[in-house]
Coordinates of C-alpha atoms and ligand atoms in Angstrom, one line a residue:
X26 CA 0.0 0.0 0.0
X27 CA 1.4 3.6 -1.1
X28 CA 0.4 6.6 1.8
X29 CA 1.7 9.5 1.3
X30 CA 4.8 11.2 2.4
X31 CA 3.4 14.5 3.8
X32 CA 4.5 15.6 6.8
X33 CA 1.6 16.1 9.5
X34 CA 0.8 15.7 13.0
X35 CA -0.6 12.3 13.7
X36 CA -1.6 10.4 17.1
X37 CA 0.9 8.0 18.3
X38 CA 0.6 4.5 19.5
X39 CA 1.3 5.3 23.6
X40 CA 1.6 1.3 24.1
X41 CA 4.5 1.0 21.6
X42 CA 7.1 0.9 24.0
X43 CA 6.0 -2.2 26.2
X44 CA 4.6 -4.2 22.7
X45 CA 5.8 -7.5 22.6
X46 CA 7.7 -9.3 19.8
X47 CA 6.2 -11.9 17.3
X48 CA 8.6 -14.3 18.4
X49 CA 8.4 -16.7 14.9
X50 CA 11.3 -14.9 13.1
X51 CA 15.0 -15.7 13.6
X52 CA 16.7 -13.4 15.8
X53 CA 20.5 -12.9 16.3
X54 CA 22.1 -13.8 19.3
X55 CA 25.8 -13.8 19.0
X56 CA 28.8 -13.7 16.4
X57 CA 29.0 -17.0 14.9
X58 CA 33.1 -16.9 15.5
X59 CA 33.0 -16.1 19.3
X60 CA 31.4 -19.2 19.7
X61 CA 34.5 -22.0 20.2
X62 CA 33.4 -25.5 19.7
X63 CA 33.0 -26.0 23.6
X64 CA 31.4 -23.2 24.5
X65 CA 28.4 -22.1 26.0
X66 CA 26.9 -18.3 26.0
X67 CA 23.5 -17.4 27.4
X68 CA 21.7 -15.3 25.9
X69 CA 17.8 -13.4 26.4
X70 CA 15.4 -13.1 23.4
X71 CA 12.5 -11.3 24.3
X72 CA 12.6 -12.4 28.3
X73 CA 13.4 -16.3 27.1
X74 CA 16.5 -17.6 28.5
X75 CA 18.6 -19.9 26.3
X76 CA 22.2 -21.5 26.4
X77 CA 23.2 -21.7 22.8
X78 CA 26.5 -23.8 22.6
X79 CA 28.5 -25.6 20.0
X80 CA 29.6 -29.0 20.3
X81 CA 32.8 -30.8 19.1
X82 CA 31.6 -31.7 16.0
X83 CA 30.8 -27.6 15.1
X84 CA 27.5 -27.9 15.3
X85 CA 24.9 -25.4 17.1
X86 CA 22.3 -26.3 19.8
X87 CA 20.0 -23.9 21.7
X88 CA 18.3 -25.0 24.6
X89 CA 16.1 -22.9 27.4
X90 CA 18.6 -22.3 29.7
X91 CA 17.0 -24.0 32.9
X92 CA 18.0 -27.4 33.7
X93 CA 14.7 -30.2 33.8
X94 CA 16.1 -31.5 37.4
X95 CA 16.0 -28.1 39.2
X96 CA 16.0 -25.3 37.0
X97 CA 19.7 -24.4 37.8
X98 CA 21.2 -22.2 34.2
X99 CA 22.4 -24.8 32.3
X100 CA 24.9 -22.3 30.7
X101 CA 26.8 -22.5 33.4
X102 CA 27.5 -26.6 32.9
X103 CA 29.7 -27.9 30.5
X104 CA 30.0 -29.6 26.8
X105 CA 30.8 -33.3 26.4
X106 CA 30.9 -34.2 22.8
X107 CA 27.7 -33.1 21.6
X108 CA 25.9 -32.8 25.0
X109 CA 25.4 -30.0 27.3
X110 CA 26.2 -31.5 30.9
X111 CA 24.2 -29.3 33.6
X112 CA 27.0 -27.9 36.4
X113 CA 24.9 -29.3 39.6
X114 CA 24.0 -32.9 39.7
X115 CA 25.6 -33.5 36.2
X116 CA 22.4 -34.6 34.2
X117 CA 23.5 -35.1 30.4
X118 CA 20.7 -33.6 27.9
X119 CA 21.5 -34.0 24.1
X120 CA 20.8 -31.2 21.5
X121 CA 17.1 -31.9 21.5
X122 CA 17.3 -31.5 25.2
X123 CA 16.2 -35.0 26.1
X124 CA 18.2 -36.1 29.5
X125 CA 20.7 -39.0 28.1
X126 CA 22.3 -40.0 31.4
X127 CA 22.3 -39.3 34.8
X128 CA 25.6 -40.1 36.7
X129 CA 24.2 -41.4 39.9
X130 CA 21.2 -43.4 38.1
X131 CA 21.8 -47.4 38.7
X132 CA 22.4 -48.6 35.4
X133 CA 19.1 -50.7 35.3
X134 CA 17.3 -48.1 36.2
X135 CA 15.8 -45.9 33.2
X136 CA 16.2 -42.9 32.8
X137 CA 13.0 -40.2 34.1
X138 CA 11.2 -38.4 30.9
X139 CA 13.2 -35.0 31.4
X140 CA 13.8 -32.5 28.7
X141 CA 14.8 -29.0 28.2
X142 CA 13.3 -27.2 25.4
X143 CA 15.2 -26.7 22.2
X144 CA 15.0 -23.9 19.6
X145 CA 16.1 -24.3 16.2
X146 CA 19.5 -22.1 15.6
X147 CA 21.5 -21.8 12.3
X148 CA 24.6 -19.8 11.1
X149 CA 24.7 -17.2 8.4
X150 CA 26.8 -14.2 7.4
X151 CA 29.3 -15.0 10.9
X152 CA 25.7 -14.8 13.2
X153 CA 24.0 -17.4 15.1
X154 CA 20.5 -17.2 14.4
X155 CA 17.6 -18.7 16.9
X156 CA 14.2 -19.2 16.0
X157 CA 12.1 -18.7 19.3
X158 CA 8.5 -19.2 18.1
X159 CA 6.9 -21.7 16.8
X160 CA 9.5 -24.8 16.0
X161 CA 7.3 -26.0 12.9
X162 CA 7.2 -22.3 11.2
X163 CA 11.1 -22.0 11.4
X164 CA 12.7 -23.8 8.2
X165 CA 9.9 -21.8 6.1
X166 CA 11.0 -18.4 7.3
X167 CA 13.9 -16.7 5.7
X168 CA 16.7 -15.1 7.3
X169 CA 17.5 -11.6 5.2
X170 CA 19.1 -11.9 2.0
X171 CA 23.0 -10.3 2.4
X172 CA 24.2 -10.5 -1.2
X173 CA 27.3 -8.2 -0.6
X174 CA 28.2 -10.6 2.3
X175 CA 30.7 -12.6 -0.1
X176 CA 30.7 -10.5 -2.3
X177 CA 34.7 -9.2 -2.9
X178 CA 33.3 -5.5 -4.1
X179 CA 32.1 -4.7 -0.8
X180 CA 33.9 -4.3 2.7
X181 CA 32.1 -5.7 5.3
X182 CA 32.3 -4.2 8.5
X183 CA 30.5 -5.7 11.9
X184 CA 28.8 -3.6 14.2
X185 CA 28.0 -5.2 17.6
X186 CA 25.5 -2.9 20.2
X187 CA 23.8 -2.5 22.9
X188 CA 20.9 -0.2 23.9
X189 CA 19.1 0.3 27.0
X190 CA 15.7 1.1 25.2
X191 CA 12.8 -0.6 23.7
X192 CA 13.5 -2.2 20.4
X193 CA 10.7 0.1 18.8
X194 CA 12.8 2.9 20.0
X195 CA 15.8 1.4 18.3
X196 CA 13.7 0.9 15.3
X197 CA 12.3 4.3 15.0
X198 CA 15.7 5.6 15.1
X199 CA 16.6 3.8 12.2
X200 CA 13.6 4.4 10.1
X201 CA 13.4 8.5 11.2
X202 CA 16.3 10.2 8.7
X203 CA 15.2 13.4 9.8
X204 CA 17.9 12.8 12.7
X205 CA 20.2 13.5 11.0
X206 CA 20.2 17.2 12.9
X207 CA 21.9 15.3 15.5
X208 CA 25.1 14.2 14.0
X209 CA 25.9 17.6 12.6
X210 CA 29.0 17.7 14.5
X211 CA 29.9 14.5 12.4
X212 CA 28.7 16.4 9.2
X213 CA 26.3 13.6 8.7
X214 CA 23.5 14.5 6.0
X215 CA 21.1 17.0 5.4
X216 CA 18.0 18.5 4.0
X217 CA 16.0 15.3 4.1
X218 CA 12.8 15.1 2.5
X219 CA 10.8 11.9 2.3
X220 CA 9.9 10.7 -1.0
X221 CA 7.9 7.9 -0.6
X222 CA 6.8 5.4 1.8
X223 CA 5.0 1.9 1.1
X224 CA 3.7 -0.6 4.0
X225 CA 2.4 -3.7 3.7
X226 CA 1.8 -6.4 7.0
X227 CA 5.6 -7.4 7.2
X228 CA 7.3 -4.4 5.9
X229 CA 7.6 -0.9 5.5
X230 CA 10.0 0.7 2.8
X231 CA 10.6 4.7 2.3
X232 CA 13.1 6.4 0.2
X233 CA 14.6 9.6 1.1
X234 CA 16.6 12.3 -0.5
X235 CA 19.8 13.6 1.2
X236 CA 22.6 15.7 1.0
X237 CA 25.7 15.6 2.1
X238 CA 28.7 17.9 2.2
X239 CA 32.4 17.6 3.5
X240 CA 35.0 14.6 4.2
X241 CA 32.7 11.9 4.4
X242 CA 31.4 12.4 0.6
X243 CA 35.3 11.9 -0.2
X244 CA 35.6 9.3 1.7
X245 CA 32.1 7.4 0.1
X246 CA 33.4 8.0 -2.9
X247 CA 29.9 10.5 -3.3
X248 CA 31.9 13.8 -4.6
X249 CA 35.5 14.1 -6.1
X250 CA 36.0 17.4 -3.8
X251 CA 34.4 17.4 0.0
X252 CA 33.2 20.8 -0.7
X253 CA 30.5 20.3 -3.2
X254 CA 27.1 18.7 -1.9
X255 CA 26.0 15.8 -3.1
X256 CA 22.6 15.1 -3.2
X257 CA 21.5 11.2 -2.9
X258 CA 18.4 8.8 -2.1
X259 CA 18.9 6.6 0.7
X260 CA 16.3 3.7 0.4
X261 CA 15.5 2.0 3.9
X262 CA 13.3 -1.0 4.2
X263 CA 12.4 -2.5 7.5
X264 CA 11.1 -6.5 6.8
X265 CA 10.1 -7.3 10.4
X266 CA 12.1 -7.7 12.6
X267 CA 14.8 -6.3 10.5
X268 CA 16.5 -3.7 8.5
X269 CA 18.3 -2.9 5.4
X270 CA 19.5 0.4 4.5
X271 CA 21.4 1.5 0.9
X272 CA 22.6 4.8 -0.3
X273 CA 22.7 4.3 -3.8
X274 CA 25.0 1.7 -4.7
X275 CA 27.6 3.0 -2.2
X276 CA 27.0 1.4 1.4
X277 CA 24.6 -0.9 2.6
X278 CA 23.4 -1.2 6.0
X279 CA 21.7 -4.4 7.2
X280 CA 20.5 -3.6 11.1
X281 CA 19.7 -7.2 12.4
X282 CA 17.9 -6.4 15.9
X283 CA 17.8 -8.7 19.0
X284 CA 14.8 -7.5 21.5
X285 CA 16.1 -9.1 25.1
X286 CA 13.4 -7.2 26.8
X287 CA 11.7 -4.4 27.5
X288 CA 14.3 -2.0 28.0
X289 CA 17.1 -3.6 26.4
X290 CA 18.1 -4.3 22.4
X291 CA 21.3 -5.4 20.7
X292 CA 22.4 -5.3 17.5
X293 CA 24.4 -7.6 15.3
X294 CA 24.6 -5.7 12.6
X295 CA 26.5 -5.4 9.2
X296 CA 27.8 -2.6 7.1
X297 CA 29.2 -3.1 3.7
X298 CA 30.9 0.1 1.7
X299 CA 32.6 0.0 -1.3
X300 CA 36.1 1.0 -1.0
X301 CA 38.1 2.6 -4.4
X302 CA 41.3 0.8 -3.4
X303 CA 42.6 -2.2 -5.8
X304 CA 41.1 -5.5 -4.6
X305 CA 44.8 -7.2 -3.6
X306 CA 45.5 -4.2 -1.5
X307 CA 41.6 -4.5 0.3
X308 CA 42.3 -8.1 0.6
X309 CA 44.9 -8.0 2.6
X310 CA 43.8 -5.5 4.8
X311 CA 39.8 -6.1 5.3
X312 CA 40.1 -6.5 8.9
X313 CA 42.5 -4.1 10.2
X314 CA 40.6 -1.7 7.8
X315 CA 37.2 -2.6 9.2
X316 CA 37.9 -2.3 12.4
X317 CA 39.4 1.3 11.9
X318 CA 36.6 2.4 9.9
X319 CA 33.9 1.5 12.6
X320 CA 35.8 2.7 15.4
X321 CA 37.3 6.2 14.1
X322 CA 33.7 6.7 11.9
X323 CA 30.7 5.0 12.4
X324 CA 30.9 4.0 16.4
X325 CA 30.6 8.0 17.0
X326 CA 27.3 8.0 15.0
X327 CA 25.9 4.9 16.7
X328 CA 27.2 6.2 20.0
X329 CA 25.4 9.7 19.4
X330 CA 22.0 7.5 18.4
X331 CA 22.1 5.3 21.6
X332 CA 22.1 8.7 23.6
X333 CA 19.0 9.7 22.3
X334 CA 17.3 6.2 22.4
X335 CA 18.3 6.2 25.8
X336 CA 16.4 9.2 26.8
X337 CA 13.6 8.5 25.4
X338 CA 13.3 5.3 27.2
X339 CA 13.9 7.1 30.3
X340 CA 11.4 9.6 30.2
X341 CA 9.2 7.3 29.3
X342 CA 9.8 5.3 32.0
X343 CA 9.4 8.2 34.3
X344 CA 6.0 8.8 32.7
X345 CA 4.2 6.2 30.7
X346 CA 1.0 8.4 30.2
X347 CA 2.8 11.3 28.5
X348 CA 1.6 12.2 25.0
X349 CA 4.2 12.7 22.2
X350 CA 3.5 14.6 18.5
X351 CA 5.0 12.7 15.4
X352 CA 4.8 14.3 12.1
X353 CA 6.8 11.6 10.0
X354 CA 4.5 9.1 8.6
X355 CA 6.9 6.6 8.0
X356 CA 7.4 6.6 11.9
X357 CA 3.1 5.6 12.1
X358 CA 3.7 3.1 9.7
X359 CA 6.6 1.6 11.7
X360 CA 4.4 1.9 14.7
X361 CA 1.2 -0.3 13.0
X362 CA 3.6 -2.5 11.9
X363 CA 5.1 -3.8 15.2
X364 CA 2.0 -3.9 16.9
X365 CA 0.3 -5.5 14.3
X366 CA 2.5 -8.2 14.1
X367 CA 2.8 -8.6 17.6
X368 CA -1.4 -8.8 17.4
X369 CA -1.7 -11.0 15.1
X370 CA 1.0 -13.3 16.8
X371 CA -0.8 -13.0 20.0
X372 CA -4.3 -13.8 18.4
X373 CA -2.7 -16.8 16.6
X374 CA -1.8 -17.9 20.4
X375 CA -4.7 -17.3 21.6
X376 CA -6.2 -19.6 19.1
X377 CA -3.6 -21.9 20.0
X378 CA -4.1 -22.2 23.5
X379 CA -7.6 -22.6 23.2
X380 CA -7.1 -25.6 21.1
X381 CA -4.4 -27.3 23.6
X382 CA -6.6 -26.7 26.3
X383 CA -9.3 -28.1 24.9
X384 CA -7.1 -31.3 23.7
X385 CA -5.6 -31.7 27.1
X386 CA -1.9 -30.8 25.4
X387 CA 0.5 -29.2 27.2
X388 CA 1.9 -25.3 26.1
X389 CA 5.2 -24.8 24.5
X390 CA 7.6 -22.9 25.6
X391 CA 5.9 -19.9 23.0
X392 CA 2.6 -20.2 24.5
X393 CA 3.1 -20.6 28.0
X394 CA 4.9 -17.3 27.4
X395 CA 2.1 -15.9 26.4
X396 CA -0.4 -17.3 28.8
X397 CA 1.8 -15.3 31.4
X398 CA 1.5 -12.3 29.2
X399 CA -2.3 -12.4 28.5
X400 CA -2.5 -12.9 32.4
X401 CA -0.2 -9.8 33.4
X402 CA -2.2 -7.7 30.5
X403 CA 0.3 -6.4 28.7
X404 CA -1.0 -4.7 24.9
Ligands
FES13 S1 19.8 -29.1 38.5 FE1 20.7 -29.8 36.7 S2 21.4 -31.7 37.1 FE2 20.4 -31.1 38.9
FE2_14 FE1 21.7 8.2 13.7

């Protein structure tokens, strides 16, 4: 659906900042190289604990990180071959999280029905990915398509953060380009005007215009001198839960979001820029050169965004009932998205808990969740 990209005053959705997640999409949880064959991280995806670990043969399991026997974090156990041992009593659980031994059990004695919920978890472009909703939905939902990932034109650099806010807040940061007022110091862009915006149920897409002036078009390769300004479209879709950004052929910005809760968001997220230096040079130096680039340039945009996502969790905190005044649509459109999904995940629950209760089933994981949300009344 087209809307139109006037700028107005419009009504705000107040709930946005304590909407919940529609939890059957992959979500990022760590760089896929920090994880040694032996290791164990915890992690949080939307208020779920899970140990995600990788066994001796490479390969990825996720489990919810309480132990069957007494609930002790089973991140804090250890890997045997391809099973996660839990640190107290020493219970063995395989990656499907089914107890395989118990060390004190007599051997003729079997082994009590005990298992540990598993989620499905995958690697792609150096991420681990874990699918927290439904188990059944998960191999027929894409993860984002990163063409310039391998591709040797592009220079990947990977950006890991951390906000204290709401992932909405995150979200809106990323979609709202009229910010760019903020990183003037950086001589960021300027003069944004929005073009168009389109929204459909999973994803909203806007194009803006831009301008930019100084060392940073020299650097992008936007203007042969930093003094002229450069005028550009920067095209940013958001395909729930994620993001891509591109300026015209010259970076790419894919903003992979992890909601832990509802104050907290991290990022794993990659940038790719085309670099005018001759490809044997770029190879060579990719990763000293990445790491330069995102800490002397980018970090000190991100670190300037964080500040302000910060304070507007805060305040909000301070006072849920206040009323705030948005004039970009593509900010409402962002909005209906992520409570609409969020709804309809919530009514697809519903419907699912219904049905269980009626059939005498026990809840998953997902929908016990959300038994314990419909019961504390959150939106
Ligand atoms: S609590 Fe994990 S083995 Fe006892
Ligand atoms: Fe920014």
């Amino acid at each position: 659906m087209e809307l139109a990209p006037t700028l107005k005053s419009q009504t705000i959705q107040n709930r946005m900042r304590e909407v919940g997640i529609n939890p059957n999409y992959w979500y990022p949880v760590a760089w896929a190289d920090e994880l040694q064959p032996g290791k164990i991280i915890p992690v949080v995806i939307w208020q779920q604990a899970v140990a995600v670990y990788r066994d001796q043969n490479l390969q990825l399991h996720a489990l919810e990180d309480a132990c069957p026997h007494k609930g002790v974090a089973l991140h804090e156990g250890k890997v045997q071959d391809d099973h996660l041992v839990c640190r107290y009593h020493g219970w063995k659980f395989n990656g499907d999280g089914h107890c395989v031994h118990i060390p004190y059990l007599p051997k003729e004695q079997k082994l009590p029905c005990a298992q540990a919920v598993s989620y499905p978890v995958q690697e792609k472009y150096n991420i681990v990915w874990v699918f927290p909703g439904d188990k059944e939905l998960a191999e027929d939902t894409p993860l984002p398509d990163v063409p310039e990932y391998d591709h040797p034109d592009w220079l990947a650099i990977l950006i890991p953060d951390n906000f204290q806010g709401h992932f909405s807040i995150c979200n809106e940061n990323t979609m709202d380009v009229f910010h760019g007022f903020l990183h003037q110091n950086l001589q960021g862009w300027f003069d944004p005007v929005l073009l168009n915006l389109r929204q459909n149920q999973n994803s909203v897409k806007v194009e803006y215009r831009v301008s930019y002036q100084g060392w940073i078009t020299k650097f992008l390769g936007l203007s042969e001198q930093g003094n002229q300004v450069t005028t550009r479209t920067i095209c940013i879709k958001y395909d729930y839960p994620h993001y891509q950004s591109c300026l015209d052929g010259v970076s790419s910005i894919y903003l992979i979001r992890l909601p832990v809760g509802m104050t907290e968001t991290k990022s794993f997220s990659l940038l790719f820029l085309k670099v005018g230096l001759p490809k044997w040079i770029l190879k060579q130096i990719k990763p000293q050169l990445s790491q330069m680039i995102w800490r002397f340039l980018f970090k000190k945009f991100l670190d300037q965004d964080v500040e302000m996502v910060e304070s507007e969790q805060r305040t909000y905190l301070a006072n849920p009932g206040r009323r705030y005044v948005e004039i970009n649509p593509a900010i409402i459109a962002l909005q209906r998205l992520i409570v609409g999904q969020y709804e309809d995940f919530m009514q697809q629950s519903r419907k699912l808990l219904n049905h269980n209760h009626r059939k005498g089933e026990q809840s998953s994981v997902v929908t016990r969740g959300i038994s314990s949300e419909l019961t504390s009344e959150n939106p």
